[in-house]
Amino acid sequence: MTRFIDVPTMSKLVYDIGVPRFIGELADTIRDDFMHWPEFDKSARVANHSDIGVIELMPVSNAERYAFKYVNGHPSNTQRGMYTVMAFGVLADVDTGYPVLLSELTVATALRTCATSLMAARALARPDSKRMALIGNGAQSEFQALAFHTQLGIEEIAVYDVDPDATEKLIRNLAEYSGLKIIRASSTAEAVKGADIVTTVTADKAYATIITPDMLEPGMHINGVGGDCPGKTELHADVLRAGRVFVEYEPQSRVEGDIQQLPADFPVVDLWKVLAGTEEGRQDKDQITIFDSVGFALEDYSTLRYVYQQALLRDVGVDIELVPDGDDPKNLFRFVRGGRGRAQMRRVA
């Protein structure tokens, strides 16, 4: 049977674990898998683009497990009462191809994205970072804020969005978290001034320049999250030239990241090599570090692995017969003759 995790079950799982703990444990899980980077069979995601969005498949595997995520990105969906990003994923055994987990990944992707940002910042930002600017206050913003506040010690966040209602939503959602000071900024430049870490999570599918060179300060760590497909950027090209740039999977980042603006030989550093200790991260306290984050399939693999582990540990989800059972594997025709072919399901929580 295949364990199935829908949105209500994922919501309950995250609530039971606790959002800060979930983010922290997921960041550790992603880091552990990045440390085993050479063991994975990797490829850039397969993307089908339209004028208003993109639909992607993101596969990855090692000797034990295979995973993929289906995900879209449609910024105009909010005008239809739908989320910009929606996703689901599968985790399967490599030896048999049997799918052991089918899970929602819309909520989980928000958590894995902030967990990846956290993982990178732990390796690249100045250890004494206390103030963050958060540009773009949409669906991902609260997750980024909580990750950096609860796991990295950020005490003050200056927030800005072109939509004031998005900022108000963010402030309401974070009101219960004591010890976090949130400052409403009237512009990106105002929010960024004096920030140790700058996180950009804007959604427009456009060549945007959210952060410009005049906003840079010595020692900043820039966490560029929103630029994640061809034709979509957030950082001015000279911002990239001013710092040391780190990427997840270079072949994908060259096409989708902010570095798509620069020549193919522009130097970047693989983040996994920093985590493994074979490449330097931040080289001095005044250096500007830039994580050109686009989201990579290995992070989804880690998320599915963590969710599956927690689902079994806590006995949550539903067991479904997603593929036929194996009591008569040469007789597939029986499933079109009624009776035994009806869907089987067992709710475990």
CSV table of C-alpha atoms in Angstrom, one decimal:
chain,number,residue,atom,x,y,z
A,1,MET,CA,0.0,0.0,0.0
A,2,THR,CA,1.0,3.6,-0.6
A,3,ARG,CA,0.9,6.1,2.2
A,4,PHE,CA,-1.2,9.2,1.2
A,5,ILE,CA,-0.8,12.6,2.8
A,6,ASP,CA,-3.4,15.2,1.8
A,7,VAL,CA,-3.4,18.9,2.8
A,8,PRO,CA,-5.4,18.4,6.1
A,9,THR,CA,-3.1,15.6,7.1
A,10,MET,CA,0.0,17.6,6.3
A,11,SER,CA,-1.4,20.5,8.2
A,12,LYS,CA,-2.0,18.3,11.3
A,13,LEU,CA,1.5,16.8,11.0
A,14,VAL,CA,3.2,20.2,10.9
A,15,TYR,CA,1.0,21.4,13.8
A,16,ASP,CA,1.8,18.3,15.9
A,17,ILE,CA,5.5,18.7,15.3
A,18,GLY,CA,5.5,22.5,15.6
A,19,VAL,CA,6.4,24.8,12.8
A,20,PRO,CA,9.8,25.9,14.1
A,21,ARG,CA,10.8,22.3,14.9
A,22,PHE,CA,9.6,21.1,11.5
A,23,ILE,CA,11.6,23.7,9.7
A,24,GLY,CA,14.7,23.0,11.8
A,25,GLU,CA,14.5,19.2,11.3
A,26,LEU,CA,13.8,19.6,7.6
A,27,ALA,CA,16.8,21.9,7.2
A,28,ASP,CA,19.0,19.2,8.8
A,29,THR,CA,17.5,16.5,6.6
A,30,ILE,CA,18.2,18.6,3.4
A,31,ARG,CA,21.7,19.3,4.6
A,32,ASP,CA,22.3,15.6,5.2
A,33,ASP,CA,21.2,14.8,1.7
A,34,PHE,CA,23.3,17.6,0.2
A,35,MET,CA,26.3,16.1,2.0
A,36,HIS,CA,25.7,13.0,-0.1
A,37,TRP,CA,25.3,15.0,-3.3
A,38,PRO,CA,27.6,12.7,-5.5
A,39,GLU,CA,25.4,9.7,-4.7
A,40,PHE,CA,22.3,11.2,-6.4
A,41,ASP,CA,21.3,10.9,-10.1
A,42,LYS,CA,20.4,14.5,-10.9
A,43,SER,CA,18.9,16.5,-13.7
A,44,ALA,CA,17.4,19.9,-14.2
A,45,ARG,CA,13.6,20.0,-13.9
A,46,VAL,CA,11.5,19.6,-17.0
A,47,ALA,CA,9.5,22.7,-17.5
A,48,ASN,CA,6.5,23.6,-19.8
A,49,HIS,CA,6.1,27.3,-20.0
A,50,SER,CA,3.1,29.5,-21.0
A,51,ASP,CA,2.8,33.2,-21.2
A,52,ILE,CA,1.4,33.4,-17.7
A,53,GLY,CA,3.1,30.5,-15.9
A,54,VAL,CA,5.0,27.3,-15.8
A,55,ILE,CA,4.4,23.6,-14.9
A,56,GLU,CA,7.4,21.5,-13.9
A,57,LEU,CA,8.4,18.0,-13.1
A,58,MET,CA,11.4,17.6,-10.7
A,59,PRO,CA,13.0,14.1,-10.5
A,60,VAL,CA,16.0,12.9,-8.5
A,61,SER,CA,17.1,9.5,-7.1
A,62,ASN,CA,19.9,7.6,-5.3
A,63,ALA,CA,20.5,3.9,-5.0
A,64,GLU,CA,17.5,3.5,-2.5
A,65,ARG,CA,14.8,6.0,-3.4
A,66,TYR,CA,13.4,7.9,-6.3
A,67,ALA,CA,11.3,11.1,-5.9
A,68,PHE,CA,9.6,13.6,-8.1
A,69,LYS,CA,7.5,16.7,-7.6
A,70,TYR,CA,4.8,18.2,-9.9
A,71,VAL,CA,4.7,21.9,-9.3
A,72,ASN,CA,3.4,25.0,-11.1
A,73,GLY,CA,4.1,28.7,-10.9
A,74,HIS,CA,1.3,31.0,-12.0
A,75,PRO,CA,1.5,34.5,-10.4
A,76,SER,CA,-1.9,35.5,-11.7
A,77,ASN,CA,-3.6,32.7,-9.9
A,78,THR,CA,-4.2,34.9,-6.8
A,79,GLN,CA,-6.7,36.9,-8.9
A,80,ARG,CA,-8.7,33.6,-9.3
A,81,GLY,CA,-8.6,32.7,-5.7
A,82,MET,CA,-5.9,30.1,-6.3
A,83,TYR,CA,-2.4,29.7,-5.0
A,84,THR,CA,0.6,30.8,-7.2
A,85,VAL,CA,2.4,27.6,-6.4
A,86,MET,CA,0.7,24.2,-6.0
A,87,ALA,CA,2.5,20.8,-5.8
A,88,PHE,CA,2.4,17.1,-5.0
A,89,GLY,CA,5.1,14.5,-5.0
A,90,VAL,CA,5.9,10.8,-5.0
A,91,LEU,CA,8.6,8.8,-3.1
A,92,ALA,CA,9.3,5.3,-4.5
A,93,ASP,CA,11.7,2.4,-3.9
A,94,VAL,CA,14.4,2.1,-6.5
A,95,ASP,CA,14.6,-1.7,-6.3
A,96,THR,CA,11.0,-2.3,-7.3
A,97,GLY,CA,9.7,1.1,-8.5
A,98,TYR,CA,6.9,0.8,-5.9
A,99,PRO,CA,5.5,4.2,-4.7
A,100,VAL,CA,5.6,4.2,-0.9
A,101,LEU,CA,4.4,7.8,-0.5
A,102,LEU,CA,2.0,10.1,-2.4
A,103,SER,CA,1.9,13.5,-0.7
A,104,GLU,CA,0.7,17.1,-1.1
A,105,LEU,CA,3.7,19.4,-1.5
A,106,THR,CA,2.1,22.8,-1.6
A,107,VAL,CA,2.4,23.4,2.1
A,108,ALA,CA,5.5,21.2,2.4
A,109,THR,CA,7.2,23.2,-0.5
A,110,ALA,CA,6.8,26.4,1.5
A,111,LEU,CA,8.5,24.7,4.4
A,112,ARG,CA,11.3,23.2,2.3
A,113,THR,CA,12.0,26.5,0.6
A,114,CYS,CA,12.5,28.3,3.9
A,115,ALA,CA,14.5,25.3,5.3
A,116,THR,CA,16.8,25.5,2.3
A,117,SER,CA,17.2,29.3,2.8
A,118,LEU,CA,18.0,28.6,6.4
A,119,MET,CA,20.6,25.9,5.5
A,120,ALA,CA,22.3,28.2,3.1
A,121,ALA,CA,22.3,31.2,5.6
A,122,ARG,CA,23.8,29.0,8.3
A,123,ALA,CA,26.8,28.4,6.0
A,124,LEU,CA,27.1,31.8,4.4
A,125,ALA,CA,25.7,34.6,6.5
A,126,ARG,CA,27.7,36.4,9.2
A,127,PRO,CA,27.1,34.5,12.5
A,128,ASP,CA,26.2,37.7,14.3
A,129,SER,CA,23.3,38.5,11.9
A,130,LYS,CA,20.3,40.0,13.8
A,131,ARG,CA,18.4,42.1,11.2
A,132,MET,CA,16.7,40.9,8.0
A,133,ALA,CA,14.9,42.6,5.2
A,134,LEU,CA,12.0,40.6,3.7
A,135,ILE,CA,11.0,41.9,0.3
A,136,GLY,CA,7.8,40.3,-1.0
A,137,ASN,CA,5.2,39.4,1.7
A,138,GLY,CA,3.2,36.8,-0.1
A,139,ALA,CA,2.6,33.1,0.6
A,140,GLN,CA,6.3,32.3,1.3
A,141,SER,CA,7.1,35.2,3.6
A,142,GLU,CA,5.9,34.0,7.0
A,143,PHE,CA,7.9,30.7,6.5
A,144,GLN,CA,11.1,32.6,5.7
A,145,ALA,CA,10.6,35.0,8.7
A,146,LEU,CA,10.0,32.1,11.1
A,147,ALA,CA,12.9,30.1,9.8
A,148,PHE,CA,15.4,32.9,10.3
A,149,HIS,CA,13.8,34.1,13.6
A,150,THR,CA,13.5,30.7,15.4
A,151,GLN,CA,16.5,28.9,13.9
A,152,LEU,CA,19.1,31.7,13.2
A,153,GLY,CA,18.4,34.3,15.8
A,154,ILE,CA,17.1,37.1,13.7
A,155,GLU,CA,15.4,39.6,16.0
A,156,GLU,CA,14.2,42.3,13.7
A,157,ILE,CA,12.7,42.1,10.2
A,158,ALA,CA,11.9,45.0,8.0
A,159,VAL,CA,9.1,44.0,5.6
A,160,TYR,CA,8.0,45.5,2.3
A,161,ASP,CA,5.6,44.6,-0.5
A,162,VAL,CA,4.0,46.6,-3.3
A,163,ASP,CA,0.7,45.2,-2.0
A,164,PRO,CA,0.1,46.7,1.5
A,165,ASP,CA,-2.5,44.0,2.3
A,166,ALA,CA,0.1,41.3,1.9
A,167,THR,CA,2.3,43.1,4.5
A,168,GLU,CA,-0.7,43.3,6.9
A,169,LYS,CA,-1.4,39.6,6.4
A,170,LEU,CA,2.2,38.8,7.3
A,171,ILE,CA,2.2,40.9,10.4
A,172,ARG,CA,-1.1,39.4,11.6
A,173,ASN,CA,0.2,35.8,11.1
A,174,LEU,CA,3.4,36.5,13.0
A,175,ALA,CA,1.8,38.4,15.9
A,176,GLU,CA,1.9,35.4,18.2
A,177,TYR,CA,5.7,34.9,18.0
A,178,SER,CA,7.2,36.9,20.8
A,179,GLY,CA,10.7,38.4,20.5
A,180,LEU,CA,10.4,39.2,16.8
A,181,LYS,CA,10.2,42.9,15.9
A,182,ILE,CA,8.6,43.6,12.6
A,183,ILE,CA,9.0,47.0,10.9
A,184,ARG,CA,6.8,48.2,8.1
A,185,ALA,CA,9.0,49.8,5.4
A,186,SER,CA,7.7,52.1,2.8
A,187,SER,CA,10.2,50.9,0.1
A,188,THR,CA,12.6,48.2,-0.7
A,189,ALA,CA,15.5,50.6,-0.1
A,190,GLU,CA,14.2,51.5,3.3
A,191,ALA,CA,13.8,47.9,4.3
A,192,VAL,CA,17.2,46.8,3.1
A,193,LYS,CA,19.1,49.6,4.8
A,194,GLY,CA,21.2,48.2,7.7
A,195,ALA,CA,20.1,44.6,7.1
A,196,ASP,CA,22.5,41.7,7.7
A,197,ILE,CA,20.4,39.4,5.6
A,198,VAL,CA,18.2,40.4,2.6
A,199,THR,CA,15.5,37.9,1.5
A,200,THR,CA,13.6,38.5,-1.8
A,201,VAL,CA,10.5,36.4,-2.4
A,202,THR,CA,8.6,38.2,-5.1
A,203,ALA,CA,6.4,36.4,-7.6
A,204,ASP,CA,6.2,38.3,-10.9
A,205,LYS,CA,7.4,36.3,-13.9
A,206,ALA,CA,9.5,39.2,-15.2
A,207,TYR,CA,13.0,40.5,-15.5
A,208,ALA,CA,12.8,42.6,-12.3
A,209,THR,CA,15.5,44.4,-10.4
A,210,ILE,CA,14.3,44.3,-6.8
A,211,ILE,CA,17.8,44.8,-5.3
A,212,THR,CA,20.1,47.3,-7.0
A,213,PRO,CA,23.8,47.9,-6.3
A,214,ASP,CA,23.2,51.1,-4.4
A,215,MET,CA,21.4,49.1,-1.7
A,216,LEU,CA,24.4,46.8,-0.9
A,217,GLU,CA,26.3,47.1,2.3
A,218,PRO,CA,29.5,45.3,3.4
A,219,GLY,CA,28.9,41.8,4.8
A,220,MET,CA,25.3,41.4,3.6
A,221,HIS,CA,23.9,37.9,2.8
A,222,ILE,CA,21.3,38.0,0.0
A,223,ASN,CA,18.9,35.2,-0.1
A,224,GLY,CA,17.4,35.4,-3.6
A,225,VAL,CA,14.4,33.1,-3.6
A,226,GLY,CA,11.9,34.5,-6.1
A,227,GLY,CA,13.9,34.3,-9.3
A,228,ASP,CA,13.3,30.7,-10.3
A,229,CYS,CA,12.5,30.3,-14.0
A,230,PRO,CA,13.7,31.7,-17.4
A,231,GLY,CA,12.7,35.4,-17.7
A,232,LYS,CA,12.2,35.9,-14.0
A,233,THR,CA,14.9,37.7,-11.9
A,234,GLU,CA,15.1,39.9,-8.8
A,235,LEU,CA,18.7,41.0,-8.5
A,236,HIS,CA,20.4,43.6,-10.8
A,237,ALA,CA,23.3,41.9,-12.6
A,238,ASP,CA,25.8,44.2,-10.9
A,239,VAL,CA,24.6,42.9,-7.5
A,240,LEU,CA,25.7,39.5,-8.6
A,241,ARG,CA,29.0,40.8,-9.8
A,242,ALA,CA,29.6,42.5,-6.4
A,243,GLY,CA,29.4,39.3,-4.4
A,244,ARG,CA,30.3,35.6,-4.2
A,245,VAL,CA,27.4,33.6,-5.7
A,246,PHE,CA,26.3,30.2,-4.5
A,247,VAL,CA,23.9,27.9,-6.3
A,248,GLU,CA,22.1,24.5,-5.8
A,249,TYR,CA,22.5,22.8,-9.2
A,250,GLU,CA,24.5,24.9,-11.7
A,251,PRO,CA,23.0,23.5,-14.9
A,252,GLN,CA,19.5,24.5,-13.7
A,253,SER,CA,20.6,27.8,-12.1
A,254,ARG,CA,22.2,29.0,-15.3
A,255,VAL,CA,18.8,28.8,-17.0
A,256,GLU,CA,16.5,29.8,-14.2
A,257,GLY,CA,18.4,31.7,-11.6
A,258,ASP,CA,19.4,35.4,-11.4
A,259,ILE,CA,22.7,34.4,-13.0
A,260,GLN,CA,20.8,33.8,-16.3
A,261,GLN,CA,21.6,37.5,-16.8
A,262,LEU,CA,25.3,36.8,-16.9
A,263,PRO,CA,27.7,35.0,-19.2
A,264,ALA,CA,27.9,31.3,-19.0
A,265,ASP,CA,31.5,31.5,-17.6
A,266,PHE,CA,30.5,33.8,-14.7
A,267,PRO,CA,32.0,32.0,-11.6
A,268,VAL,CA,29.6,30.4,-9.1
A,269,VAL,CA,30.1,28.1,-6.1
A,270,ASP,CA,28.2,24.9,-5.6
A,271,LEU,CA,26.5,25.1,-2.2
A,272,TRP,CA,26.9,21.4,-1.5
A,273,LYS,CA,30.7,21.8,-1.7
A,274,VAL,CA,30.6,24.4,1.0
A,275,LEU,CA,28.6,22.2,3.2
A,276,ALA,CA,31.0,19.3,2.5
A,277,GLY,CA,34.0,21.5,3.3
A,278,THR,CA,35.6,21.3,-0.1
A,279,GLU,CA,34.9,24.9,-1.1
A,280,GLU,CA,35.0,28.1,0.9
A,281,GLY,CA,31.8,29.9,1.8
A,282,ARG,CA,32.1,33.4,3.2
A,283,GLN,CA,35.7,34.5,2.9
A,284,ASP,CA,35.6,37.5,5.2
A,285,LYS,CA,33.1,39.5,7.3
A,286,ASP,CA,32.7,42.3,4.7
A,287,GLN,CA,32.1,40.0,1.7
A,288,ILE,CA,28.7,40.0,0.1
A,289,THR,CA,27.3,36.5,-0.2
A,290,ILE,CA,24.4,35.7,-2.6
A,291,PHE,CA,22.4,32.5,-2.5
A,292,ASP,CA,20.8,32.3,-6.0
A,293,SER,CA,18.1,29.9,-5.0
A,294,VAL,CA,15.8,28.3,-7.6
A,295,GLY,CA,14.7,25.2,-5.8
A,296,PHE,CA,16.2,21.8,-6.7
A,297,ALA,CA,14.6,18.3,-6.7
A,298,LEU,CA,17.0,17.0,-4.0
A,299,GLU,CA,15.2,19.4,-1.5
A,300,ASP,CA,11.9,17.8,-2.4
A,301,TYR,CA,13.4,14.3,-2.1
A,302,SER,CA,14.5,15.3,1.4
A,303,THR,CA,11.1,16.7,2.2
A,304,LEU,CA,9.3,13.5,1.1
A,305,ARG,CA,11.8,11.4,3.0
A,306,TYR,CA,11.2,13.4,6.2
A,307,VAL,CA,7.4,13.5,5.7
A,308,TYR,CA,7.3,9.7,5.1
A,309,GLN,CA,9.5,9.0,8.2
A,310,GLN,CA,7.2,11.2,10.4
A,311,ALA,CA,4.0,9.7,8.9
A,312,LEU,CA,5.1,6.2,9.8
A,313,LEU,CA,6.4,7.3,13.2
A,314,ARG,CA,3.2,9.1,14.1
A,315,ASP,CA,0.9,6.8,12.2
A,316,VAL,CA,-0.8,9.5,10.2
A,317,GLY,CA,-2.2,9.5,6.6
A,318,VAL,CA,-4.2,7.0,4.6
A,319,ASP,CA,-2.9,3.8,3.0
A,320,ILE,CA,-4.3,3.5,-0.6
A,321,GLU,CA,-3.9,1.0,-3.4
A,322,LEU,CA,-2.3,3.4,-5.8
A,323,VAL,CA,-0.9,0.5,-7.9
A,324,PRO,CA,-2.3,-3.1,-8.1
A,325,ASP,CA,-1.2,-5.5,-5.4
A,326,GLY,CA,1.1,-8.4,-6.2
A,327,ASP,CA,-0.9,-11.5,-5.3
A,328,ASP,CA,-1.2,-12.4,-9.0
A,329,PRO,CA,1.2,-10.2,-10.9
A,330,LYS,CA,0.7,-11.8,-14.3
A,331,ASN,CA,-3.1,-11.2,-14.2
A,332,LEU,CA,-3.7,-7.5,-14.7
A,333,PHE,CA,-7.0,-8.1,-16.6
A,334,ARG,CA,-8.8,-9.0,-13.3
A,335,PHE,CA,-8.8,-5.3,-12.4
A,336,VAL,CA,-11.3,-4.6,-15.2
A,337,ARG,CA,-13.7,-7.3,-14.3
A,338,GLY,CA,-15.2,-5.7,-11.1
A,339,GLY,CA,-15.0,-6.7,-7.5
A,340,ARG,CA,-11.3,-7.0,-6.6
A,341,GLY,CA,-10.4,-4.1,-8.8
A,342,ARG,CA,-12.3,-1.6,-6.6
A,343,ALA,CA,-10.1,0.9,-4.8
A,344,GLN,CA,-8.9,-0.1,-1.4
A,345,MET,CA,-8.1,2.4,1.4
A,346,ARG,CA,-7.3,2.3,5.1
A,347,ARG,CA,-7.2,5.4,7.2
A,348,VAL,CA,-4.6,5.3,9.8
A,349,ALA,CA,-5.2,8.6,11.6
